[in-house]
Coordinates of C-alpha atoms and ligand atoms in Angstrom, one line a residue:
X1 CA -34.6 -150.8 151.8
X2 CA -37.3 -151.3 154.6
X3 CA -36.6 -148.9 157.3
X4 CA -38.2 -149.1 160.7
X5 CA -41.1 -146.2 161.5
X6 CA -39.4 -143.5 163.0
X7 CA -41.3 -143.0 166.5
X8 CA -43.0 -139.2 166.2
X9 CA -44.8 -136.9 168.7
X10 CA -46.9 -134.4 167.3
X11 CA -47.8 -130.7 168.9
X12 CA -50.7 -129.7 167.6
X13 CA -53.0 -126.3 167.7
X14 CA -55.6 -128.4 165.8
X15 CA -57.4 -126.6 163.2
X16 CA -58.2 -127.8 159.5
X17 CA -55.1 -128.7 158.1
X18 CA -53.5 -130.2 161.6
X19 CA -56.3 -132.4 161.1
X20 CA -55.4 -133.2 157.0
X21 CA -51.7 -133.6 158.6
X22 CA -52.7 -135.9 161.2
X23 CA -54.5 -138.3 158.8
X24 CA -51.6 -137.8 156.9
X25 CA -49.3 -139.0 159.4
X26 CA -51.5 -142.1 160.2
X27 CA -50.9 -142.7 156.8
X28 CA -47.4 -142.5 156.7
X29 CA -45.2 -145.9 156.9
X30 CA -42.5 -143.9 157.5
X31 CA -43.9 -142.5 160.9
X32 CA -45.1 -144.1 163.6
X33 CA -47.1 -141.8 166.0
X34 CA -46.6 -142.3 169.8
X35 CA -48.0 -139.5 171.3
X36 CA -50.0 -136.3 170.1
X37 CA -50.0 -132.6 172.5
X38 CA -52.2 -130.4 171.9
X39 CA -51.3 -126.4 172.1
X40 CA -53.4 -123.1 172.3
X41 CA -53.4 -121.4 168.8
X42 CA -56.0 -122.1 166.0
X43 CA -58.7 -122.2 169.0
X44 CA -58.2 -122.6 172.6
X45 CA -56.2 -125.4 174.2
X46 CA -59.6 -127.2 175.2
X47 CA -61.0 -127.3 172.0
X48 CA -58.0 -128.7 170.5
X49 CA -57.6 -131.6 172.8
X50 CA -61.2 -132.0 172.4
X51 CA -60.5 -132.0 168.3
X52 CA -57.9 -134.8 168.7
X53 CA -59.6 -137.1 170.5
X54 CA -62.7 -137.2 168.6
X55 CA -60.3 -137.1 165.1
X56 CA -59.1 -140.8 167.2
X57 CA -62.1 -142.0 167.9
X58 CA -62.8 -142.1 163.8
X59 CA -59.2 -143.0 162.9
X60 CA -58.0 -145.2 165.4
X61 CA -54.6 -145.4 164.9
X62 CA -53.1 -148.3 167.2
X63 CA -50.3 -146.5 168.7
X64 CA -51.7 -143.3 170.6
X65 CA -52.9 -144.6 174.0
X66 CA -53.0 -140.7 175.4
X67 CA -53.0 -137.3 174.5
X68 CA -51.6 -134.7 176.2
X69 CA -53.1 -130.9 176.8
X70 CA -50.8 -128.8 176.2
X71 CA -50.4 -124.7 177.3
X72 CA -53.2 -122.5 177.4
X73 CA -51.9 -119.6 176.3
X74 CA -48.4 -118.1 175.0
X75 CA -45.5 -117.8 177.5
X76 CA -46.0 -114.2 178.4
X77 CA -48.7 -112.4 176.2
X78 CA -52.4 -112.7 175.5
X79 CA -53.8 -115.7 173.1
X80 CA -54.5 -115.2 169.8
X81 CA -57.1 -117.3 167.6
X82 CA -58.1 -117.6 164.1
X83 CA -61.8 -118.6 164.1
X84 CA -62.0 -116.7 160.7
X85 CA -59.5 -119.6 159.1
X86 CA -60.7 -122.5 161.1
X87 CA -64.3 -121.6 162.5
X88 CA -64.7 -121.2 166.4
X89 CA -64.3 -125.1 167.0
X90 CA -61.0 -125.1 165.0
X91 CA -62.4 -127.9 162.8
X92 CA -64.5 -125.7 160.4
X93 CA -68.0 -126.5 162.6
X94 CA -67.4 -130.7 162.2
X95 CA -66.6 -131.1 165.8
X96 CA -69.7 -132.0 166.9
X97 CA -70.4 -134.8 164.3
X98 CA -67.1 -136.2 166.0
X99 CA -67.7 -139.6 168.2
X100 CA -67.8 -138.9 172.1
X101 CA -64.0 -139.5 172.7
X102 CA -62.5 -142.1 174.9
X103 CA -58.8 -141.9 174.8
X104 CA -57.0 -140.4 178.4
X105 CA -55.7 -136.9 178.5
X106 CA -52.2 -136.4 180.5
X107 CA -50.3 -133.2 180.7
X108 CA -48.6 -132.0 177.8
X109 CA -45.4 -130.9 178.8
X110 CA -45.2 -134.0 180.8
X111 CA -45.9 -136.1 177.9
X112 CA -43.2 -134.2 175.7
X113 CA -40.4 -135.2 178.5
X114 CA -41.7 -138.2 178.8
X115 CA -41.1 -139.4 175.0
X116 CA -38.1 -137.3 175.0
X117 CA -36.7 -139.6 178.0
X118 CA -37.9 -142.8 176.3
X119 CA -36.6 -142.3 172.5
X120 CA -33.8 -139.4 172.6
X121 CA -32.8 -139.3 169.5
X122 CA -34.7 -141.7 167.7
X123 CA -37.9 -139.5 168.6
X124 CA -39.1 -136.5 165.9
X125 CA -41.2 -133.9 166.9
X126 CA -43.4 -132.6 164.6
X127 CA -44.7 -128.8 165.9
X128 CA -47.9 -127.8 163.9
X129 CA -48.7 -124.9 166.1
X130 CA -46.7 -122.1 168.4
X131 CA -43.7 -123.7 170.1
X132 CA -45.4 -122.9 173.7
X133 CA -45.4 -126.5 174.9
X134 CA -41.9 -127.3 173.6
X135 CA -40.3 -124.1 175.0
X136 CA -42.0 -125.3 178.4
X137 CA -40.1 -128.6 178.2
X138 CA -36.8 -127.3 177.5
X139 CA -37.0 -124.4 180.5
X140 CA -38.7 -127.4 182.6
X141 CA -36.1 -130.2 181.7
X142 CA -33.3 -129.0 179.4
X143 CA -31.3 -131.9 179.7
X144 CA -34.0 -134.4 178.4
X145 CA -35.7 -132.2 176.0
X146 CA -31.8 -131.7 174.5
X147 CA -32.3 -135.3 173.6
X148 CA -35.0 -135.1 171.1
X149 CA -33.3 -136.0 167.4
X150 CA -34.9 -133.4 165.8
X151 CA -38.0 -130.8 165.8
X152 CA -39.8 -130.3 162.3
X153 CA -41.3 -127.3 162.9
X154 CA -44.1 -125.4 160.2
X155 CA -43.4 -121.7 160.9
X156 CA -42.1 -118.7 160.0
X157 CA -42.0 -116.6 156.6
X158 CA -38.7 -115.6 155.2
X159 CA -39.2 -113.9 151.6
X160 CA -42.6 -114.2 151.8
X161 CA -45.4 -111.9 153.3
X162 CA -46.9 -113.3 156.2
X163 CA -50.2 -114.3 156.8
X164 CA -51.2 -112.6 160.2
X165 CA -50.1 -109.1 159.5
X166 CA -47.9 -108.6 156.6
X167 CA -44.5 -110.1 157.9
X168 CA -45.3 -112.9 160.4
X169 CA -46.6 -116.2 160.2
X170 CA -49.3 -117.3 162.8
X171 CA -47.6 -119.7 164.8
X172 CA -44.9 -117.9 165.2
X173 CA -46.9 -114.4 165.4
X174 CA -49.0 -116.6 168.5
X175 CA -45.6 -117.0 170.3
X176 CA -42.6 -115.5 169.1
X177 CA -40.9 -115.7 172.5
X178 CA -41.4 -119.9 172.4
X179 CA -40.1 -119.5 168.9
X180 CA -37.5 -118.3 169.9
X181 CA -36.2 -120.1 172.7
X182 CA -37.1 -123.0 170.5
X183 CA -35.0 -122.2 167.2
X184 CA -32.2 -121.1 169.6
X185 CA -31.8 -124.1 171.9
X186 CA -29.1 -125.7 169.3
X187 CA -31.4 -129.1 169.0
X188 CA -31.8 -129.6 165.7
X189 CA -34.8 -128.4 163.5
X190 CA -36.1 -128.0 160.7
X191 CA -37.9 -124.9 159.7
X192 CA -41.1 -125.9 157.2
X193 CA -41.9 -122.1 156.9
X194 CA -45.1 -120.2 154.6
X195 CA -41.9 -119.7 151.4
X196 CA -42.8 -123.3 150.9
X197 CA -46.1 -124.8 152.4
X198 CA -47.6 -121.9 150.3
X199 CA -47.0 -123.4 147.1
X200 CA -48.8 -126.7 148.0
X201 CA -52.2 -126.5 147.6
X202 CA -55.3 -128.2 147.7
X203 CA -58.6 -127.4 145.2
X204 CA -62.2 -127.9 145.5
X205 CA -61.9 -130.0 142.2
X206 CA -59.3 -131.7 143.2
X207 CA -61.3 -133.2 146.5
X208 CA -64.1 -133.8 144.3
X209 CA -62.1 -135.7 141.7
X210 CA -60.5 -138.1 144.3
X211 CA -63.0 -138.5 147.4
X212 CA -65.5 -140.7 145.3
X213 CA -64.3 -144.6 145.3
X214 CA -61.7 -144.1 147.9
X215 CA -62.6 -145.0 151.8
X216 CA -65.5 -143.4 152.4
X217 CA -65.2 -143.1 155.9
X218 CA -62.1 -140.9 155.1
X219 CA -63.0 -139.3 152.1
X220 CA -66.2 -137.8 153.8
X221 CA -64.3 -136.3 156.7
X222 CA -61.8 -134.9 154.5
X223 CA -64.7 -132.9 152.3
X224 CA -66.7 -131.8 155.7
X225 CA -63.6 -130.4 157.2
X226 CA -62.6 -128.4 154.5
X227 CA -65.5 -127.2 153.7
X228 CA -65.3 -123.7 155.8
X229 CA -61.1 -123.8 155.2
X230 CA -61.5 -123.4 151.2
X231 CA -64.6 -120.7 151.7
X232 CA -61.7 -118.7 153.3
X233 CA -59.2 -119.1 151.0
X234 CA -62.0 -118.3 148.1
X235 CA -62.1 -114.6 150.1
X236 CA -59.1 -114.6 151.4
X237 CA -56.7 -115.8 148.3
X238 CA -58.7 -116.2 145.2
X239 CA -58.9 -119.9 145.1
X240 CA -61.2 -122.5 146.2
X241 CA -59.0 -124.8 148.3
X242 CA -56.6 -124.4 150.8
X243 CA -53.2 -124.0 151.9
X244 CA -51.5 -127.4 153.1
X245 CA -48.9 -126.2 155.4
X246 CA -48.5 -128.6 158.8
X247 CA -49.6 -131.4 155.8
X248 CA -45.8 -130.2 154.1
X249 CA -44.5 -130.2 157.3
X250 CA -45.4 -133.9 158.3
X251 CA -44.6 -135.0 154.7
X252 CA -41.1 -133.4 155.1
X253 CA -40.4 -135.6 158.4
X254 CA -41.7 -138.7 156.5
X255 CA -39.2 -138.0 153.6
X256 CA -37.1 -134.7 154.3
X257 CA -35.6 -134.9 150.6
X258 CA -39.2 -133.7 149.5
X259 CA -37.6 -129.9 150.5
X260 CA -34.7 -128.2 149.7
X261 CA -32.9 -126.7 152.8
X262 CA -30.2 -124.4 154.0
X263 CA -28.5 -124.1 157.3
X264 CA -29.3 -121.3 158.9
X265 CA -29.4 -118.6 162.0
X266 CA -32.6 -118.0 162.8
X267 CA -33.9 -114.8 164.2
X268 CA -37.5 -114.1 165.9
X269 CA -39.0 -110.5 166.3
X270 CA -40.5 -111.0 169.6
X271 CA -41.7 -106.8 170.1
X272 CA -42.0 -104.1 167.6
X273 CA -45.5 -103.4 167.3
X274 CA -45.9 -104.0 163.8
X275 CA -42.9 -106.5 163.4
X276 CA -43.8 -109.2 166.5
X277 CA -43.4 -112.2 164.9
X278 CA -41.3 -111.9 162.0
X279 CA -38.7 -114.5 161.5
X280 CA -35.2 -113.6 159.2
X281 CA -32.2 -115.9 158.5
X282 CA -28.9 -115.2 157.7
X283 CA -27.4 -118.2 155.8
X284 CA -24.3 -120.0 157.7
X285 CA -22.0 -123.2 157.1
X286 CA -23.2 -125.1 159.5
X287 CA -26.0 -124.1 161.9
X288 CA -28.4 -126.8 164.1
X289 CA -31.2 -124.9 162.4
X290 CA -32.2 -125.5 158.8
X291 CA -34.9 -123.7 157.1
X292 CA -36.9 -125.2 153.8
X293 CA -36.2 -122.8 150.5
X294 CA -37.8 -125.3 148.0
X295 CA -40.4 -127.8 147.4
X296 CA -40.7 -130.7 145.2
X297 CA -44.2 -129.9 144.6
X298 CA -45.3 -133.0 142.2
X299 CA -44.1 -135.3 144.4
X300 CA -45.2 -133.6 147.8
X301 CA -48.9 -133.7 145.6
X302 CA -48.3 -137.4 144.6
X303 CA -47.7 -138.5 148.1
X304 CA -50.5 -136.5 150.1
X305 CA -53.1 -137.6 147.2
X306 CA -52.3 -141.3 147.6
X307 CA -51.8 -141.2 151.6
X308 CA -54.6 -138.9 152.3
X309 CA -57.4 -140.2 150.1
X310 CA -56.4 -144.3 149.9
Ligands
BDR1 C1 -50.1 -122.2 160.4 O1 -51.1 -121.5 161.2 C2 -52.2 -122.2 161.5 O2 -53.4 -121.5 161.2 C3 -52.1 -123.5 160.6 O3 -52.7 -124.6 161.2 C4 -50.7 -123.6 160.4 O4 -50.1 -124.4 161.4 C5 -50.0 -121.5 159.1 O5 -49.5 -120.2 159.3
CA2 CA1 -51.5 -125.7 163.0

């Protein structure tokens, strides 16, 4: 059956795998992207919407006429980076091999209220970064941010350690007070959190395998922006690759049976020295929240081999 593309907005804090999920997403019949936001989290809100607009200038998918920048910093407490993940430009050094960009840059929370007016609940948001712009839409406009259908957001770490500090997960650890308001608002969302984007993978082999004979255009951004990305993971994890986690969490809006997931209540740790940002669920009947438990990795693989590298 031969569904219409579901319109999408993405919120983005564009590092290295934003980048793999917006390529991804361009990729993705299933979605048809309307408008991208950038957000302060990988790097700094400028550099992101900088990122974006040169990652359109190479990709040129037809239906992103704007992009809008997004929050500078969290809703009440200091910004933190991650240079050491995604190299001082957020793109792992490539930014400035990126085309001068040309496409227009709006305001982000405007933008966000904007496609929540004109689609309701036809429109998906997919949230690869801290919820900052989207808990500025819902305190600026509840009643038309309400309308969004639903919010995939990648976030959060439930039975697993975190990765910034050992219980929270970075965008959530960036800002746990947008998290919050985010997860609580009763719009519905799903959670994509580290339990499952940390079993999908990428290698070095893998790349190298697959890059050769497919668009070269493509396959050569792919390998340049990873570059830096797996040399952490080599450190960081033991393996040379990286994690895919806002790639999971656009695949999972494209086809949502490719996770497993239970209703649930949602809690953020905004304070606690040692505990700010760490999500816990208790499991409920029904709930507008639903958090990912399980992952079908093969197929996740299958799919992000054959949209990613055509
Ligand atoms: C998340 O944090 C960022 O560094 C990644 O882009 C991803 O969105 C993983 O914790
Ligand atoms: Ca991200």
């Amino acid at each position: 059956m031969n569904r219409s593309p579901r319109p999408v907005l993405i919120d983005t804090d564009t590092g290295v795998d934003d980048a793999l999920a917006l390529m991804l997403a361009f990729h993705s019949p299933e979605l048809s992207v309307r408008a991208i936001t950038t957000v302060a989290g990988n790097a700094p809100v400028d550099r992101c919407t900088r990122n974006v607009r040169g990652l359109l200038q190479v990709l040129h998918p037809a239906t992103v006429p704007e992009v809008g920048r997004g929050a500078s910093r969290p809703l009440r407490r200091a910004l933190t980076t991650a240079p050491e993940v995604h190299g001082t430009d957020g793109l792992g050094g490539i930014s400035a091999t990126l085309p001068a960009a040309r496409v227009p840059v709006v305001d982000g929370v405007d933008l966000i209220l904007r496609m929540s007016q004109r689609y309701g609940r036809l429109l998906t948001i997919i949230a690869l970064g801290p919820l900052t712009n989207l808990a500025r839409a819902l305190r600026r406009k509840p009643d038309v941010f309400r309308r969004v259908g639903r919010i995939v957001s990648m976030g959060g770490a439930f039975s697993v350690p975190g990765n910034t500090g050992p219980v929270a997960e970075f965008n959530v650890f960036v800002d746990p007070d947008a998290a919050a308001e985010v997860y609580g608002s009763g719009i519905p969302i799903t959670i994509v959190p580290l339990d499952v984007t940390e079993q999908c993978r990428f290698t070095r082999d893998e790349l190298r395998t697959l890059a050769p004979g497919r668009s070269p255009k493509i396959s050569r951004l792919v390998l340049s922006l990873a570059r830096g990305y797996m040399e952490y993971h080599r450190m960081t994890e033991g393996f040379v690759g990286g994690y895919l986690h806002d790639p999971l969490a656009v695949a999972v809006a494209a086809q949502p049976s490719l996770v497993r997931c239970e209703p649930s209540r949602v809690v953020v740790e905004r304070d606690g020295h040692s505990l700010r940002g760490m999500t816990s669920k208790v499991g409920v009947r029904r709930s507008s929240v639903e958090v990912a438990v399980q992952v079908n990795r093969t197929r996740f693989r299958r799919l992000f081999h054959s949209r990613l590298l055509p």
